[in-house]
Amino acid sequence: MIIAIDGPAGVGKSTVAKLLAARLGYLYLDTGALYRAIAWKVLHEGVELADHARVANLLEAMSVNMQFQNGSMQVSVDGHDITGELRKPEVTSAASIVSAIPMVRAWLLPIQRQIGQQGSVVAEGRDIGTTVFPFAPLKFFLNADATVRAERRHRELVAAGHRETVETTYQNLLGRDLRDRNRSVAPLVPAVDARPIDTSTLDVEQVVAQMMAVVSAAL
Ligand code: DC
């Protein structure tokens, strides 16, 4: 069983996907972490984000691995655990840029599908229902007002010790939305068979409850 959850940044996907996976006893696959791992590697090696040929060279020599522990996902690149690096603002913005490179998406596709074969999975990202697992029997597309999403993302950043204004968070989020929605390969769009949920006025429990009702009816 694969449950696909897609939507823009700051919509609450990770939180609800993790909770849903825990309640169902499924693996939680955070596909954004894979794009972030590549972004981390590109920054770490000092490669220009616009230099696609060098990004391709990096991918050829790079290994990315995931370990699933207590419902969360640890990511290592070339044998080093980099999970703690992935949420840094510079990695966040680089991830949005590298994720628009078609070859990066093609490289990650079999990795994601292989995890999908490991058992029942709640997979979260931007193109899960459209591209990675188009035959997933259950698909959700979360959305929320950009201001609400920016406030949520800002609270997370502050809690993690990063300092920036809500306005900066808001502008960065709009920039990512624009890139994610307009890239040529696997842009952020709802799958035709995805169930939309607007999370603007819902808390995490309410979103998970809506999803659980759908999942229970389907199982
Ligand atoms: O969900 P996230 O914020 O961790 O994702 C980081 C970036 O990766 C985001 O800017 C878009 C990209 N991404 C993607 O293009 N496709 C996915 N399935 C997941 C993430």
GROMACS .gro file of C-alpha atoms and ligand atoms in nm:
model
  239
    1MET     CA    1   0.000   0.000   0.000
    2ILE     CA    2   0.131   0.343  -0.092
    3ILE     CA    3  -0.025   0.665   0.031
    4ALA     CA    4   0.091   0.972  -0.163
    5ILE     CA    5   0.087   1.316  -0.002
    6ASP     CA    6   0.183   1.616  -0.215
    7GLY     CA    7   0.164   1.990  -0.174
    8PRO     CA    8   0.365   2.311  -0.153
    9ALA     CA    9   0.617   2.410   0.115
   10GLY     CA   10   0.487   2.485   0.463
   11VAL     CA   11   0.154   2.312   0.415
   12GLY     CA   12   0.218   2.064   0.697
   13LYS     CA   13   0.291   1.760   0.478
   14SER     CA   14   0.584   1.628   0.680
   15THR     CA   15   0.407   1.650   1.014
   16VAL     CA   16   0.089   1.482   0.898
   17ALA     CA   17   0.269   1.225   0.683
   18LYS     CA   18   0.487   1.123   0.977
   19LEU     CA   19   0.185   1.093   1.209
   20LEU     CA   20  -0.020   0.901   0.954
   21ALA     CA   21   0.269   0.661   0.894
   22ALA     CA   22   0.312   0.608   1.271
   23ARG     CA   23  -0.059   0.537   1.321
   24LEU     CA   24  -0.072   0.291   1.034
   25GLY     CA   25   0.266   0.133   1.108
   26TYR     CA   26   0.391   0.229   0.759
   27LEU     CA   27   0.732   0.362   0.654
   28TYR     CA   28   0.750   0.740   0.623
   29LEU     CA   29   0.928   0.847   0.305
   30ASP     CA   30   1.028   1.214   0.301
   31THR     CA   31   1.128   1.263  -0.064
   32GLY     CA   32   1.220   1.629  -0.007
   33ALA     CA   33   1.506   1.502   0.213
   34LEU     CA   34   1.654   1.330  -0.094
   35TYR     CA   35   1.654   1.655  -0.294
   36ARG     CA   36   1.800   1.826   0.011
   37ALA     CA   37   2.076   1.561   0.031
   38ILE     CA   38   2.179   1.636  -0.327
   39ALA     CA   39   2.167   2.010  -0.257
   40TRP     CA   40   2.387   1.955   0.050
   41LYS     CA   41   2.640   1.762  -0.158
   42VAL     CA   42   2.645   2.031  -0.430
   43LEU     CA   43   2.706   2.304  -0.170
   44HIS     CA   44   2.958   2.092   0.021
   45GLU     CA   45   3.163   2.037  -0.295
   46GLY     CA   46   3.140   2.405  -0.390
   47VAL     CA   47   2.975   2.326  -0.723
   48GLU     CA   48   2.772   2.601  -0.894
   49LEU     CA   49   2.400   2.516  -0.890
   50ALA     CA   50   2.373   2.632  -1.250
   51ASP     CA   51   2.657   2.403  -1.367
   52HIS     CA   52   2.445   2.102  -1.462
   53ALA     CA   53   2.739   1.908  -1.608
   54ARG     CA   54   2.926   1.922  -1.277
   55VAL     CA   55   2.610   1.837  -1.083
   56ALA     CA   56   2.579   1.531  -1.310
   57ASN     CA   57   2.940   1.434  -1.233
   58LEU     CA   58   2.869   1.458  -0.862
   59LEU     CA   59   2.568   1.230  -0.892
   60GLU     CA   60   2.774   0.967  -1.072
   61ALA     CA   61   3.005   0.936  -0.775
   62MET     CA   62   2.752   0.994  -0.500
   63SER     CA   63   2.565   0.746  -0.285
   64VAL     CA   64   2.261   0.836  -0.080
   65ASN     CA   65   2.112   0.607   0.182
   66MET     CA   66   1.816   0.620   0.412
   67GLN     CA   67   1.760   0.450   0.741
   68PHE     CA   68   1.421   0.434   0.901
   69GLN     CA   69   1.427   0.456   1.280
   70ASN     CA   70   1.134   0.517   1.516
   71GLY     CA   71   0.925   0.666   1.240
   72SER     CA   72   1.186   0.912   1.118
   73MET     CA   73   1.427   0.902   0.830
   74GLN     CA   74   1.803   0.938   0.861
   75VAL     CA   75   1.985   1.036   0.544
   76SER     CA   76   2.349   0.968   0.473
   77VAL     CA   77   2.557   1.078   0.176
   78ASP     CA   78   2.870   0.878   0.093
   79GLY     CA   79   2.842   0.710   0.433
   80HIS     CA   80   2.808   1.030   0.642
   81ASP     CA   81   2.488   1.102   0.832
   82ILE     CA   82   2.383   1.451   0.718
   83THR     CA   83   2.028   1.450   0.858
   84GLY     CA   84   2.108   1.746   1.084
   85GLU     CA   85   2.222   1.959   0.790
   86LEU     CA   86   1.918   1.917   0.570
   87ARG     CA   87   1.689   2.185   0.716
   88LYS     CA   88   1.940   2.468   0.698
   89PRO     CA   89   1.807   2.766   0.497
   90GLU     CA   90   2.090   2.750   0.241
   91VAL     CA   91   2.018   2.379   0.179
   92THR     CA   92   1.645   2.457   0.153
   93SER     CA   93   1.691   2.712  -0.121
   94ALA     CA   94   1.954   2.503  -0.306
   95ALA     CA   95   1.717   2.202  -0.294
   96SER     CA   96   1.449   2.400  -0.472
   97ILE     CA   97   1.700   2.490  -0.746
   98VAL     CA   98   1.855   2.142  -0.796
   99SER     CA   99   1.512   1.979  -0.793
  100ALA     CA  100   1.434   2.163  -1.120
  101ILE     CA  101   1.722   1.985  -1.298
  102PRO     CA  102   1.566   1.697  -1.499
  103MET     CA  103   1.870   1.469  -1.450
  104VAL     CA  104   1.848   1.509  -1.071
  105ARG     CA  105   1.484   1.403  -1.078
  106ALA     CA  106   1.564   1.107  -1.307
  107TRP     CA  107   1.845   0.998  -1.071
  108LEU     CA  108   1.614   1.001  -0.768
  109LEU     CA  109   1.321   0.826  -0.933
  110PRO     CA  110   1.445   0.463  -0.899
  111ILE     CA  111   1.570   0.533  -0.546
  112GLN     CA  112   1.224   0.646  -0.438
  113ARG     CA  113   1.050   0.358  -0.616
  114GLN     CA  114   1.283   0.107  -0.458
  115ILE     CA  115   1.184   0.232  -0.112
  116GLY     CA  116   0.823   0.198  -0.221
  117GLN     CA  117   0.887  -0.173  -0.269
  118GLN     CA  118   1.000  -0.220   0.089
  119GLY     CA  119   0.645  -0.238   0.220
  120SER     CA  120   0.361  -0.005   0.304
  121VAL     CA  121   0.471   0.355   0.274
  122VAL     CA  122   0.340   0.705   0.332
  123ALA     CA  123   0.539   0.906   0.076
  124GLU     CA  124   0.545   1.283   0.085
  125GLY     CA  125   0.669   1.535  -0.174
  126ARG     CA  126   0.565   1.735  -0.479
  127ASP     CA  127   0.526   1.472  -0.754
  128ILE     CA  128   0.447   1.153  -0.565
  129GLY     CA  129   0.093   1.111  -0.698
  130THR     CA  130   0.176   1.232  -1.050
  131THR     CA  131   0.517   1.079  -1.121
  132VAL     CA  132   0.684   0.868  -0.852
  133PHE     CA  133   0.385   0.650  -0.760
  134PRO     CA  134   0.114   0.736  -1.016
  135PHE     CA  135  -0.067   0.411  -0.933
  136ALA     CA  136  -0.083   0.478  -0.557
  137PRO     CA  137  -0.435   0.386  -0.451
  138LEU     CA  138  -0.463   0.682  -0.211
  139LYS     CA  139  -0.346   1.032  -0.291
  140PHE     CA  140  -0.385   1.356  -0.100
  141PHE     CA  141  -0.295   1.708  -0.213
  142LEU     CA  142  -0.257   1.954   0.072
  143ASN     CA  143  -0.277   2.328   0.023
  144ALA     CA  144  -0.301   2.640   0.242
  145ASP     CA  145  -0.277   3.018   0.210
  146ALA     CA  146   0.079   3.134   0.147
  147THR     CA  147   0.072   3.364   0.452
  148VAL     CA  148  -0.035   3.076   0.679
  149ARG     CA  149   0.236   2.853   0.531
  150ALA     CA  150   0.502   3.122   0.579
  151GLU     CA  151   0.403   3.170   0.944
  152ARG     CA  152   0.424   2.795   1.007
  153ARG     CA  153   0.761   2.769   0.834
  154HIS     CA  154   0.889   3.073   1.026
  155ARG     CA  155   0.791   2.919   1.361
  156GLU     CA  156   0.980   2.599   1.265
  157LEU     CA  157   1.289   2.797   1.165
  158VAL     CA  158   1.290   3.000   1.486
  159ALA     CA  159   1.241   2.683   1.693
  160ALA     CA  160   1.542   2.533   1.515
  161GLY     CA  161   1.751   2.838   1.607
  162HIS     CA  162   1.754   3.014   1.267
  163ARG     CA  163   1.693   3.385   1.257
  164GLU     CA  164   1.505   3.555   0.975
  165THR     CA  165   1.198   3.779   0.949
  166VAL     CA  166   0.854   3.641   0.859
  167GLU     CA  167   0.869   3.862   0.549
  168THR     CA  168   1.191   3.688   0.436
  169THR     CA  169   1.037   3.346   0.501
  170TYR     CA  170   0.730   3.454   0.303
  171GLN     CA  171   0.932   3.579   0.007
  172ASN     CA  172   1.150   3.264   0.004
  173LEU     CA  173   0.839   3.048   0.014
  174LEU     CA  174   0.683   3.233  -0.282
  175GLY     CA  175   1.009   3.187  -0.475
  176ARG     CA  176   1.008   2.813  -0.407
  177ASP     CA  177   0.639   2.785  -0.499
  178LEU     CA  178   0.707   2.956  -0.829
  179ARG     CA  179   1.002   2.728  -0.911
  180ASP     CA  180   0.824   2.410  -0.797
  181ARG     CA  181   0.510   2.491  -0.998
  182ASN     CA  182   0.680   2.604  -1.317
  183ARG     CA  183   0.966   2.362  -1.373
  184SER     CA  184   0.959   2.159  -1.693
  185VAL     CA  185   0.977   1.813  -1.532
  186ALA     CA  186   0.727   1.690  -1.273
  187PRO     CA  187   0.600   2.032  -1.162
  188LEU     CA  188   0.394   2.067  -0.848
  189VAL     CA  189   0.036   1.994  -0.960
  190PRO     CA  190  -0.233   1.781  -0.798
  191ALA     CA  191  -0.278   1.436  -0.952
  192VAL     CA  192  -0.622   1.413  -1.115
  193ASP     CA  193  -0.723   1.147  -0.862
  194ALA     CA  194  -0.580   1.325  -0.554
  195ARG     CA  195  -0.811   1.432  -0.271
  196PRO     CA  196  -0.755   1.802  -0.193
  197ILE     CA  197  -0.734   1.917   0.169
  198ASP     CA  198  -0.701   2.287   0.256
  199THR     CA  199  -0.508   2.300   0.583
  200SER     CA  200  -0.528   2.682   0.629
  201THR     CA  201  -0.769   2.658   0.921
  202LEU     CA  202  -0.707   2.299   1.030
  203ASP     CA  203  -0.464   2.175   1.292
  204VAL     CA  204  -0.249   1.866   1.246
  205GLU     CA  205  -0.495   1.636   1.427
  206GLN     CA  206  -0.784   1.751   1.210
  207VAL     CA  207  -0.589   1.685   0.889
  208VAL     CA  208  -0.476   1.342   1.008
  209ALA     CA  209  -0.833   1.258   1.113
  210GLN     CA  210  -0.962   1.342   0.764
  211MET     CA  211  -0.694   1.124   0.610
  212MET     CA  212  -0.751   0.836   0.852
  213ALA     CA  213  -1.122   0.839   0.763
  214VAL     CA  214  -1.037   0.799   0.394
  215VAL     CA  215  -0.771   0.535   0.462
  216SER     CA  216  -0.999   0.333   0.692
  217ALA     CA  217  -1.272   0.332   0.429
  218ALA     CA  218  -1.024   0.211   0.168
  219LEU     CA  219  -0.856  -0.068   0.370
  220DC      O1  220   0.950   1.909   0.101
  220DC      P1  221   1.082   1.981   0.114
  220DC      O2  222   1.067   2.127   0.151
  220DC      O3  223   1.177   1.913   0.205
  220DC      O4  224   1.147   1.977  -0.034
  220DC      C1  225   1.269   2.038  -0.065
  220DC      C2  226   1.271   2.076  -0.213
  220DC      O5  227   1.272   1.958  -0.292
  220DC      C3  228   1.152   2.159  -0.260
  220DC      O6  229   1.191   2.290  -0.296
  220DC      C4  230   1.098   2.091  -0.382
  220DC      C5  231   1.179   1.968  -0.399
  220DC      N1  232   1.101   1.846  -0.405
  220DC      C6  233   1.059   1.806  -0.528
  220DC      O7  234   1.083   1.876  -0.627
  220DC      N2  235   0.992   1.688  -0.541
  220DC      C7  236   0.964   1.613  -0.434
  220DC      N3  237   0.897   1.499  -0.450
  220DC      C8  238   1.004   1.655  -0.306
  220DC      C9  239   1.071   1.774  -0.293
   0.00000   0.00000   0.00000
